[in-house]
CSV table of C-alpha atoms and ligand atoms in Angstrom, one decimal:
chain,number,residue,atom,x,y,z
S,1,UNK,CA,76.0,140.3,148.7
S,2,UNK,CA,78.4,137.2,148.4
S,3,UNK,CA,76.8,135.4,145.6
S,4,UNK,CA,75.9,136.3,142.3
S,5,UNK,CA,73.4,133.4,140.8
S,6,UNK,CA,71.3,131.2,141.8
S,7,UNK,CA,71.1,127.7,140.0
S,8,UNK,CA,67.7,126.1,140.1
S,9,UNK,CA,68.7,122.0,139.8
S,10,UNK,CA,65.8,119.7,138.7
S,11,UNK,CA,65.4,115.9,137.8
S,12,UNK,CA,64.4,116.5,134.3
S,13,UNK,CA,62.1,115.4,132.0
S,14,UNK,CA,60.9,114.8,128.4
S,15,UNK,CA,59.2,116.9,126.1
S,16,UNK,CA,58.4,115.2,123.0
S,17,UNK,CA,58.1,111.4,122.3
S,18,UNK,CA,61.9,111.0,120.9
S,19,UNK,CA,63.2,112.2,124.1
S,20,UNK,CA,61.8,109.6,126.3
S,21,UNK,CA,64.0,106.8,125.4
S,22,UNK,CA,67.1,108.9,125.8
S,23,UNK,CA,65.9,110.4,129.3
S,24,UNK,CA,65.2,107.2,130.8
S,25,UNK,CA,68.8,105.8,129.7
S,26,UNK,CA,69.9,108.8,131.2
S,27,UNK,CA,67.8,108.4,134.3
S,28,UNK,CA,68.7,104.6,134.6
S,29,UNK,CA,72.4,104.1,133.6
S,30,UNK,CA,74.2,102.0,135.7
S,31,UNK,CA,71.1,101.6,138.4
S,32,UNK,CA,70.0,97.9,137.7
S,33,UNK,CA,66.7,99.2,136.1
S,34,UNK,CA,65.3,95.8,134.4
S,35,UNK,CA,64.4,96.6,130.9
S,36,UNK,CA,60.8,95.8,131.1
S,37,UNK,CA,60.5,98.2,134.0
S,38,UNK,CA,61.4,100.9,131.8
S,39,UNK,CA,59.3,100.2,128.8
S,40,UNK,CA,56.5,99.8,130.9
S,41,UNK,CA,57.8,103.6,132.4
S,42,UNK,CA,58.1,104.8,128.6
S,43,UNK,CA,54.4,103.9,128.3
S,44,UNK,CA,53.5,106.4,131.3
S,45,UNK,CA,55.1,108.9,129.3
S,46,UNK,CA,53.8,108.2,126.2
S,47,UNK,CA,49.9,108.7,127.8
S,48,UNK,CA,51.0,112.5,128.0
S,49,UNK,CA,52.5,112.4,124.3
S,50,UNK,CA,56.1,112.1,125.8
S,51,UNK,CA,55.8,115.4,127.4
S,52,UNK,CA,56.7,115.6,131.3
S,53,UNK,CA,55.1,118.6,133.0
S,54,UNK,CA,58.1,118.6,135.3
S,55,UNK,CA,60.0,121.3,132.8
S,56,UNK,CA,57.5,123.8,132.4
S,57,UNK,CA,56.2,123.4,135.9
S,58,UNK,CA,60.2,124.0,136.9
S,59,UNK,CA,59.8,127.6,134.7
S,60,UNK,CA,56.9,128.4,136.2
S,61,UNK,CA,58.4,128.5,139.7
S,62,UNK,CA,61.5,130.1,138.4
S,63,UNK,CA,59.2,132.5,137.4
S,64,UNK,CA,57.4,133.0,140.6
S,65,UNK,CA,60.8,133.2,142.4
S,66,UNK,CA,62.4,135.8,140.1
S,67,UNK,CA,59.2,137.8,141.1
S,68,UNK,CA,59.2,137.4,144.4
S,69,UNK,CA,63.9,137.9,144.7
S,70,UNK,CA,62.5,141.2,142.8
S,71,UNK,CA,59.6,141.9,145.3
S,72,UNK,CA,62.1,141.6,148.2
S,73,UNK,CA,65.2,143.7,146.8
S,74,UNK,CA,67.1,140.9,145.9
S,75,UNK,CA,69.1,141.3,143.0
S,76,UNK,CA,70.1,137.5,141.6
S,77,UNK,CA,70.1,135.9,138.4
S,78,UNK,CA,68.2,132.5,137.7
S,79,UNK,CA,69.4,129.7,135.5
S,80,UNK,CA,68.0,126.5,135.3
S,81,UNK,CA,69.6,122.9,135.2
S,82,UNK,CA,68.6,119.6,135.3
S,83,UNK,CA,70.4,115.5,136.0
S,84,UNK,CA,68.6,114.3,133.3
S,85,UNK,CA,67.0,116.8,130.2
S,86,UNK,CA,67.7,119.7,128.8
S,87,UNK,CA,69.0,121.9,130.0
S,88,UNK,CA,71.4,119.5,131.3
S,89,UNK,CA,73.2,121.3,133.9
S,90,UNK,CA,76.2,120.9,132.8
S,91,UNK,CA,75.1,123.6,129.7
S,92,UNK,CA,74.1,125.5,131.8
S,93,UNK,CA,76.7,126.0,134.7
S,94,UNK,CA,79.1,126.5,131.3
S,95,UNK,CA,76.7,129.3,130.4
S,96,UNK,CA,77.1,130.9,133.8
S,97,UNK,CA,81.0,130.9,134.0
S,98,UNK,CA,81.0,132.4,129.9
S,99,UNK,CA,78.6,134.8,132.1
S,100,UNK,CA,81.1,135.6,134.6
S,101,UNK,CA,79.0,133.9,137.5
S,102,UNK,CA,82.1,132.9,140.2
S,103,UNK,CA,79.7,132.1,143.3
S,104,UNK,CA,76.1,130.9,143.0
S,105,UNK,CA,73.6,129.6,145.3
S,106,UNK,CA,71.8,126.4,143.9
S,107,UNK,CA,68.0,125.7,145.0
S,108,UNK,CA,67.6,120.8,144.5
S,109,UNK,CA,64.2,120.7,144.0
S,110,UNK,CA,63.5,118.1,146.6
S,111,UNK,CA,62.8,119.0,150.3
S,112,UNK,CA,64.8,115.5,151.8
S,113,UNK,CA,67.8,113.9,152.5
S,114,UNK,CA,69.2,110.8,151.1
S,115,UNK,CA,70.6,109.3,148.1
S,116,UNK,CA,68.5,110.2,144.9
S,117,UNK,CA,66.9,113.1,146.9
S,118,UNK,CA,70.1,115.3,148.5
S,119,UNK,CA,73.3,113.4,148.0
S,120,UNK,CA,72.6,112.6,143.9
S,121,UNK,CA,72.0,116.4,143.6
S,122,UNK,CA,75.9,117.2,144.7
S,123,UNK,CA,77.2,114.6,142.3
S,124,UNK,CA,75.2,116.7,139.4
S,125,UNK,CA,77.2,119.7,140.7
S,126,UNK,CA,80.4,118.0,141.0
S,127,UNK,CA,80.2,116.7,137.5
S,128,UNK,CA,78.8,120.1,135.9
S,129,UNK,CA,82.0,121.9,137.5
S,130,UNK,CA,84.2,119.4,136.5
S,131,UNK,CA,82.5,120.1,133.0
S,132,UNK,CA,83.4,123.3,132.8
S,133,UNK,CA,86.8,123.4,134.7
S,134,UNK,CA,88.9,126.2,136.1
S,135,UNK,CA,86.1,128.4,134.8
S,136,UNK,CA,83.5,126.9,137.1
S,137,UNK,CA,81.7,129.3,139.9
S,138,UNK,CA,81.6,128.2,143.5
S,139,UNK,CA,78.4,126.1,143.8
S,140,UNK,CA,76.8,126.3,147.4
S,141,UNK,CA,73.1,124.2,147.8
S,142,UNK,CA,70.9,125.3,150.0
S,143,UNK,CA,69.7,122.9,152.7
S,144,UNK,CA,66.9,120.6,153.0
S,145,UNK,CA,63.3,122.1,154.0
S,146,UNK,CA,60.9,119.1,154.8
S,147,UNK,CA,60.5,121.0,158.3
S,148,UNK,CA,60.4,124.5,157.0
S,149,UNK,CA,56.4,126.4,158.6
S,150,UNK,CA,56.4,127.2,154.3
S,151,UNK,CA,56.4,123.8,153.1
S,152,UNK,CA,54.4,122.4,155.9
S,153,UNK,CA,51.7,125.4,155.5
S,154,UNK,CA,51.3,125.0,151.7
S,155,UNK,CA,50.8,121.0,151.9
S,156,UNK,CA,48.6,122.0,155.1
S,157,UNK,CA,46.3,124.1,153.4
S,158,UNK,CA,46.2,121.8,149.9
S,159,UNK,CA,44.9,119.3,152.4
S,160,UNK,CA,42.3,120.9,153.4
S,161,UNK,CA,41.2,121.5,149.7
S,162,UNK,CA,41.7,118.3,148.8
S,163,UNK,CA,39.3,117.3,152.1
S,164,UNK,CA,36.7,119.0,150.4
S,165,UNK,CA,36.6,117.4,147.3
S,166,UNK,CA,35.5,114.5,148.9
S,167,UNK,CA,33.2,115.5,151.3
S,168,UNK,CA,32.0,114.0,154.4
S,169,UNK,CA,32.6,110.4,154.4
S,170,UNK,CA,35.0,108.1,156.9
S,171,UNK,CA,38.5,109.6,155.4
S,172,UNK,CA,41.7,108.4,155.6
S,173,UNK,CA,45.0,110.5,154.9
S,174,UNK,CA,47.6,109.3,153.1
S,175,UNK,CA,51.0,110.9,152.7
S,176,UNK,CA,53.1,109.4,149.5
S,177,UNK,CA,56.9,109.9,149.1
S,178,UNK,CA,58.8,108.0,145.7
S,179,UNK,CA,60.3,104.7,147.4
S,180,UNK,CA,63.7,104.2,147.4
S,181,UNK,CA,65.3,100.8,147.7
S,182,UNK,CA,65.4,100.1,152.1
S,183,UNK,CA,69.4,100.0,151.6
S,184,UNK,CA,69.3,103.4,150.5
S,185,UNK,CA,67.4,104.5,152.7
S,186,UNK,CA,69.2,102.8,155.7
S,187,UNK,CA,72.4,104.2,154.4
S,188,UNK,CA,70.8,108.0,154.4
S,189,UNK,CA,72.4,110.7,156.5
S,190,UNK,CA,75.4,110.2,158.4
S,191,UNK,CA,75.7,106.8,159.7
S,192,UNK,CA,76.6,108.5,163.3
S,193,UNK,CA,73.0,109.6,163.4
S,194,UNK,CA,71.7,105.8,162.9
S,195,UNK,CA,70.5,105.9,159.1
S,196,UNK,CA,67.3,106.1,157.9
S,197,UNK,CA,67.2,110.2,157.1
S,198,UNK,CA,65.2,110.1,154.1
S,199,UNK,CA,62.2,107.9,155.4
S,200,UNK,CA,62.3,109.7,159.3
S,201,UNK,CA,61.9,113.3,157.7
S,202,UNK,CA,59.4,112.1,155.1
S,203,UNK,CA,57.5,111.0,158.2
S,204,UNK,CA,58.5,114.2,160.0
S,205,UNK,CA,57.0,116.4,157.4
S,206,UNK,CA,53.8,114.1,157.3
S,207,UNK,CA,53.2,114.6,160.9
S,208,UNK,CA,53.8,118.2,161.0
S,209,UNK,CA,51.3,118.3,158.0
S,210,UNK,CA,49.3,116.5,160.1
S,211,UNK,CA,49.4,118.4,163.4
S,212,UNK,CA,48.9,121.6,161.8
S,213,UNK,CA,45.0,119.8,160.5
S,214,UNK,CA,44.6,118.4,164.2
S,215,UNK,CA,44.4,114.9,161.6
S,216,UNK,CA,45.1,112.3,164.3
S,217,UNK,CA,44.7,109.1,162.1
S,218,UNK,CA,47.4,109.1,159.1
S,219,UNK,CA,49.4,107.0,156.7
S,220,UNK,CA,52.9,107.4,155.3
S,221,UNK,CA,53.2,105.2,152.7
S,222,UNK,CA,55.0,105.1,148.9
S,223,UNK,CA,55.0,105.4,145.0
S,224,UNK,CA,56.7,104.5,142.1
S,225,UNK,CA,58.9,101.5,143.1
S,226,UNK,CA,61.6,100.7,140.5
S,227,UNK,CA,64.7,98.7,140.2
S,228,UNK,CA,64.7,94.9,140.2
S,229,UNK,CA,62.2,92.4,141.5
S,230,UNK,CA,64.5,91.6,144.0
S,231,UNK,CA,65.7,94.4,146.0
S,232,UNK,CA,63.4,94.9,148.4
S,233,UNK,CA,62.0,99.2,148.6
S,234,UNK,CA,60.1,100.9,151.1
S,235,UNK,CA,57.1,99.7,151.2
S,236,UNK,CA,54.0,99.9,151.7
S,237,UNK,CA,53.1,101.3,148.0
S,238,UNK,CA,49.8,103.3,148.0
S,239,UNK,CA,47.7,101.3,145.5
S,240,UNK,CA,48.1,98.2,147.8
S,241,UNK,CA,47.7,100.8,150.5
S,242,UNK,CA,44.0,101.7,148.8
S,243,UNK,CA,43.0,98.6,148.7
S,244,UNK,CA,44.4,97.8,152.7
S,245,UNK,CA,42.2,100.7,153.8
S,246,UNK,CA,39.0,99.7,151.8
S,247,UNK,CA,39.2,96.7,153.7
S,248,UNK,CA,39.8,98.2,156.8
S,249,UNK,CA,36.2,99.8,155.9
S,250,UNK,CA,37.8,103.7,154.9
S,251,UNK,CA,35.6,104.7,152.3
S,252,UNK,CA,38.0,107.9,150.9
S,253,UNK,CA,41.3,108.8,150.6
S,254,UNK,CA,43.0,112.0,150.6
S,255,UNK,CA,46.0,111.2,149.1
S,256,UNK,CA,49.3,114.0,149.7
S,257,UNK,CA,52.5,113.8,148.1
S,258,UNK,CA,54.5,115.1,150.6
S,259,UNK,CA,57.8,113.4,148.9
S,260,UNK,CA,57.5,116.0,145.9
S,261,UNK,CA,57.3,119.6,145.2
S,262,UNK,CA,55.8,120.0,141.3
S,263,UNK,CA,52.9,117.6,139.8
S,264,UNK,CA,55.2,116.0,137.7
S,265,UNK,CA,54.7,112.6,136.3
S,266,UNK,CA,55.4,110.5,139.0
S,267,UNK,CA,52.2,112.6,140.6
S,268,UNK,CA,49.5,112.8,137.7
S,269,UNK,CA,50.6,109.4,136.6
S,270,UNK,CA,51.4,106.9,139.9
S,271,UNK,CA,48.5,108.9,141.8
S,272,UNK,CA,46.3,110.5,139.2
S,273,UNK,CA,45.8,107.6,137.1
S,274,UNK,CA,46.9,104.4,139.2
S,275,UNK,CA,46.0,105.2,143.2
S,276,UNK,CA,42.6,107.2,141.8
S,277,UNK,CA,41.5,104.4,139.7
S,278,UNK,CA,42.1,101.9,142.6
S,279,UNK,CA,39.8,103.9,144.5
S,280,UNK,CA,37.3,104.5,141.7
S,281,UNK,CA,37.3,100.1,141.4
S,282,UNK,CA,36.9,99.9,144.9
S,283,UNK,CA,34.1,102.7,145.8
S,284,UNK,CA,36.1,104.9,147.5
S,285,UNK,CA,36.7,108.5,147.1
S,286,UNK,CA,39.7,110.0,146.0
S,287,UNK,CA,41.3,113.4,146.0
S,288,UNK,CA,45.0,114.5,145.8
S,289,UNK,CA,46.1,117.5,147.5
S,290,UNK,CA,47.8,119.8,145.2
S,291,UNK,CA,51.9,120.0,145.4
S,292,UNK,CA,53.7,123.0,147.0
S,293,UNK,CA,55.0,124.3,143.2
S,294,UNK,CA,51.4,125.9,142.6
S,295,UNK,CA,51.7,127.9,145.9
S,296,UNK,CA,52.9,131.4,146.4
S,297,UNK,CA,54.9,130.3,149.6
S,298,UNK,CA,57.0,128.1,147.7
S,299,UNK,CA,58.7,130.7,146.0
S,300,UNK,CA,58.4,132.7,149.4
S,301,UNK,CA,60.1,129.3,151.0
S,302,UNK,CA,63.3,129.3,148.5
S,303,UNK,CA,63.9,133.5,148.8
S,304,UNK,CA,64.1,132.5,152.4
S,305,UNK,CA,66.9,129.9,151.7
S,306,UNK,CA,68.5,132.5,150.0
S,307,UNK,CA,68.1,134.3,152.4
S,308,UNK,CA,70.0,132.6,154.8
S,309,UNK,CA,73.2,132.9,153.1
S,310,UNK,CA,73.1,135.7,151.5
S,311,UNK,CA,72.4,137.9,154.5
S,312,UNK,CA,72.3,135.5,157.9
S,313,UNK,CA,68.3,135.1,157.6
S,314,UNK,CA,66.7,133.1,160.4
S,315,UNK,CA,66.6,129.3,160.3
S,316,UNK,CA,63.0,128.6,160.5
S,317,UNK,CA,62.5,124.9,160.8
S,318,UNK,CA,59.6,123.3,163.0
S,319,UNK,CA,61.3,119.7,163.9
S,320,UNK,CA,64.1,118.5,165.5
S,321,UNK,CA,65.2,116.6,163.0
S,322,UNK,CA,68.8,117.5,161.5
S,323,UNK,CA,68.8,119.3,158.6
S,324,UNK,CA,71.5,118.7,155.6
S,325,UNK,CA,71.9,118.9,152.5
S,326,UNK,CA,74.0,122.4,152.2
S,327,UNK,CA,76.9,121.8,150.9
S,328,UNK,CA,79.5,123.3,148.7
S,329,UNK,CA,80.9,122.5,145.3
S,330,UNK,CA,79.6,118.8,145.3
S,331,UNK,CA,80.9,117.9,148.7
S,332,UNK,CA,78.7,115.5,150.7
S,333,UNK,CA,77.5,117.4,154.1
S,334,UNK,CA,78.9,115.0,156.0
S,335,UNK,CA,81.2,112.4,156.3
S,336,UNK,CA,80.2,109.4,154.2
S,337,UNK,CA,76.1,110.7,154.6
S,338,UNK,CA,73.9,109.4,151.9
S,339,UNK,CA,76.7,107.0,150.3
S,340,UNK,CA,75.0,105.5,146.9
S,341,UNK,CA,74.8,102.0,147.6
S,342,UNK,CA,76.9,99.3,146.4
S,343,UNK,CA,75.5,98.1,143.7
S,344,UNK,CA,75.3,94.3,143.6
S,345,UNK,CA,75.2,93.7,147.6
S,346,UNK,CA,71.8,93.6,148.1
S,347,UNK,CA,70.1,90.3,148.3
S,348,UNK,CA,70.4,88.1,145.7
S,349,UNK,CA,70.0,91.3,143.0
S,350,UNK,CA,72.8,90.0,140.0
S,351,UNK,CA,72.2,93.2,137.8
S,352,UNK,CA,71.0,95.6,141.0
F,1,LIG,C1,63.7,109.8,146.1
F,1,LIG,C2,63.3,110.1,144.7
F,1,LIG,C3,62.7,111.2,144.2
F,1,LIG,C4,62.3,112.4,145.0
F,1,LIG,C5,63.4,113.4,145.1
F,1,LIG,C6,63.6,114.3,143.8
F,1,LIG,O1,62.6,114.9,143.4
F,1,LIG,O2,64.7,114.4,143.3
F,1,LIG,C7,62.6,111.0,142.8
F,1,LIG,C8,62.0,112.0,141.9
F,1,LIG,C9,61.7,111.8,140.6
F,1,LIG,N1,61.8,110.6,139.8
F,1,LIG,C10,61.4,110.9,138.6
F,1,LIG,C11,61.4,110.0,137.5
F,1,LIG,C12,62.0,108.7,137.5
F,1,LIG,N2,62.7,108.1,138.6
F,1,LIG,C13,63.1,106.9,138.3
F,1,LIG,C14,63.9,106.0,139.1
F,1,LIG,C15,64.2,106.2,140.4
F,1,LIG,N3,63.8,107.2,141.2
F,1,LIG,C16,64.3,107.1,142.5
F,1,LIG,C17,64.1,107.9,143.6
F,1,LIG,C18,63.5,109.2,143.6
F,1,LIG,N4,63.0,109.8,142.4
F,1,LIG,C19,65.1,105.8,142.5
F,1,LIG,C20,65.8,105.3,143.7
F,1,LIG,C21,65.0,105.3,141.2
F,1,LIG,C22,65.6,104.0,140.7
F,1,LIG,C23,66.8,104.3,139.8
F,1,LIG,C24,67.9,105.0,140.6
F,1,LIG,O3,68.5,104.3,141.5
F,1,LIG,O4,68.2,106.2,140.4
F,1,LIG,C25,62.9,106.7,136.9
F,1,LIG,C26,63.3,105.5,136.1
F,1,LIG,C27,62.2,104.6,135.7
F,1,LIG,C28,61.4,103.9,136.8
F,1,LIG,O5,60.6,104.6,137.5
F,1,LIG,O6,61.7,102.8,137.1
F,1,LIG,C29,62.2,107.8,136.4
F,1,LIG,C30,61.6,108.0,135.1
F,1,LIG,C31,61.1,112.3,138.4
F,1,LIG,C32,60.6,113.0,137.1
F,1,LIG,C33,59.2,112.8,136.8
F,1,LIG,C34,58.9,113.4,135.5
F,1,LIG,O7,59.5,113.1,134.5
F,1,LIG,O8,58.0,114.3,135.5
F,1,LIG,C35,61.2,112.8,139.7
F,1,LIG,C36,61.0,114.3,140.1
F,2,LIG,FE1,62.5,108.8,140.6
């Protein structure tokens, strides 16, 4: 076997009231984040005592995979990293050169393309390498998986759970992903392909999701807009969305986050608290379909990434759709693909 590790690489989150502050700086810097925006995301965190499952949720799949790389004969070290907490990944890519780790596989915990979801995920390795220097081991990510039969079975079958919970009335389903600012999102993948990677697999995924329930009728829509006022995101968000449908005469919504892989905050806050108490006002049901992190295939999913690599594996992916995202040492996959956007050229966005 070629590789030696395997780097799980997270967002990050906070686990105590004192580290919220700090995290969101971290998560915002330089990002045109207006300060009442992040107060008012301080409060979220502050609802769960300043404690974001994400970490612990993050073990708890390491975990799982460990078990299953162990189940299969596969004989690979897991450290964990994150952009934005502890461990920040720079620690721990230091930890695995003083370990004598020279080439490791590394597993970004989102399933999509684009800026904040693929391409920001290579600029956390570049800088953790550059952290470490000469020391550093070769970093290789594994590629994107919004089409992979594992990921579109899990979300499948928490569907179908989730369809229970609110029983036989006129249902609606709704697939969520985290918005992202249009710009972004226009400038996602390489521009030969014609933009728009992030939002076209997110729909991709949803209609595969779909497909596999024989669900005709269905909504992609989005969460947990940020950023300034003025930069227009993808849109619609799913609380408006709630309301759309209940005038439309839907009387439930099963709500799936098809944009994440762990119920982390975004999830039990934005959709838990904010979509489900829409409904509540309105009449409606709600349920929310479970994310992929609490499934056995997911850890199945990334052994089979590894997989790949490690030993030529089959590709199994259930779209056309191109599929990027693995890459090596920080490099983009692609010729200018996922380029961050310039800051202040949006429309009329002075601190965006
Ligand atoms: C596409 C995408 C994903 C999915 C891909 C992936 O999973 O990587 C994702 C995941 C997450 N986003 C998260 C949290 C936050 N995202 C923020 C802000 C932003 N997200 C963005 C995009 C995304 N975000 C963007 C374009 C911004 C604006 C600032 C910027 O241009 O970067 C902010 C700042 C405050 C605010 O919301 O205004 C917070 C706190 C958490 C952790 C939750 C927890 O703690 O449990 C997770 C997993
Ligand atoms: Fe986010």
């Amino acid at each position: 076997m070629n590789y030696d590790a395997l780097l799980w690489l997270s967002f990050g989150g906070p686990e105590g009231p004192d580290d919220v502050m700090p995290f969101l700086e971290n998560v915002t810097r330089g990002r045109g984040v207006p300060p009442e925006r992040l107060a008012e995301v301080a409060e979220h965190y502050h609802h769960f005592d300043g404690v974001s499952p994400i970490n612990r949720l993050n073990r708890e799949a390491i975990a799982a995979v460990e078990r299953e790389l162990a189940e299969q004969g596969v004989e690979l070290p897991v450290y964990f990293g994150n952009r934005n907490w502890h461990p920040m990944v720079e620690d721990t890519v230091k930890r695995m050169a003083a370990d004598g780790v020279k080439r490791a596989l590394v597993f970004a915990t989102s399933a999509y393309g684009g800026y904040s979801a693929c391409r920001q995920y290579d600029e956390d390795i570049l800088r953790a390498r550059a952290a470490v220097g000469e020391k550093a081991p070769q970093l290789v990510k594994l590629r994107q998986f919004f089409d992979h039969p594992l990921f579109v079975e899990a979300n499948a079958d928490a569907v179908r759970a989730a369809y229970e919970q609110v029983g036989d009335r006129d249902t609606r389903l709704v697939f969520v992903a985290h918005s992202v600012p249009t710009a972004a999102d226009a400038a996602s993948g390489p521009p030969e392909e014609g933009g728009h990677r992030y939002s076209r697999q997110v729909a991709e995924a949803s209609r595969l999701v779909a497909e596999q329930l024989g669900v005709e009728t269905y909504d992609v829509v989005w969460q947990s807009r940020s950023g300034s006022p003025h930069v227009p995101w993808l849109e619609p968000d799913i609380v408006d969305h709630i309301e759309a449908l209940h005038g439309d005469g839907v009387r439930a919504v099963v709500c799936c986050p098809i944009g994440f892989v762990s119920d982390h905050l975004e999830v039990i806050w934005d959709l838990d608290n904010e979509a489900a108490e829409k409904a509540e006002e309105l009449g409606m049901g709600f349920a929310r379909s479970a994310t992929p992190n609490s499934d056995p295939r997911f850890a199945q999913l990334v052994v089979e990434l590894v997989r790949e690599q490690t030993e030529g594996a089959a590709v199994r992916k259930l779209s056309t759709l191109t599929t990027g995202g693995d890459t090596a040492n920080g490099a983009p996959c692609a010729t200018r693909c996922c380029e961050p956007a310039r800051r202040p050229a949006t429309a009329g966005a002075q601190n965006a």
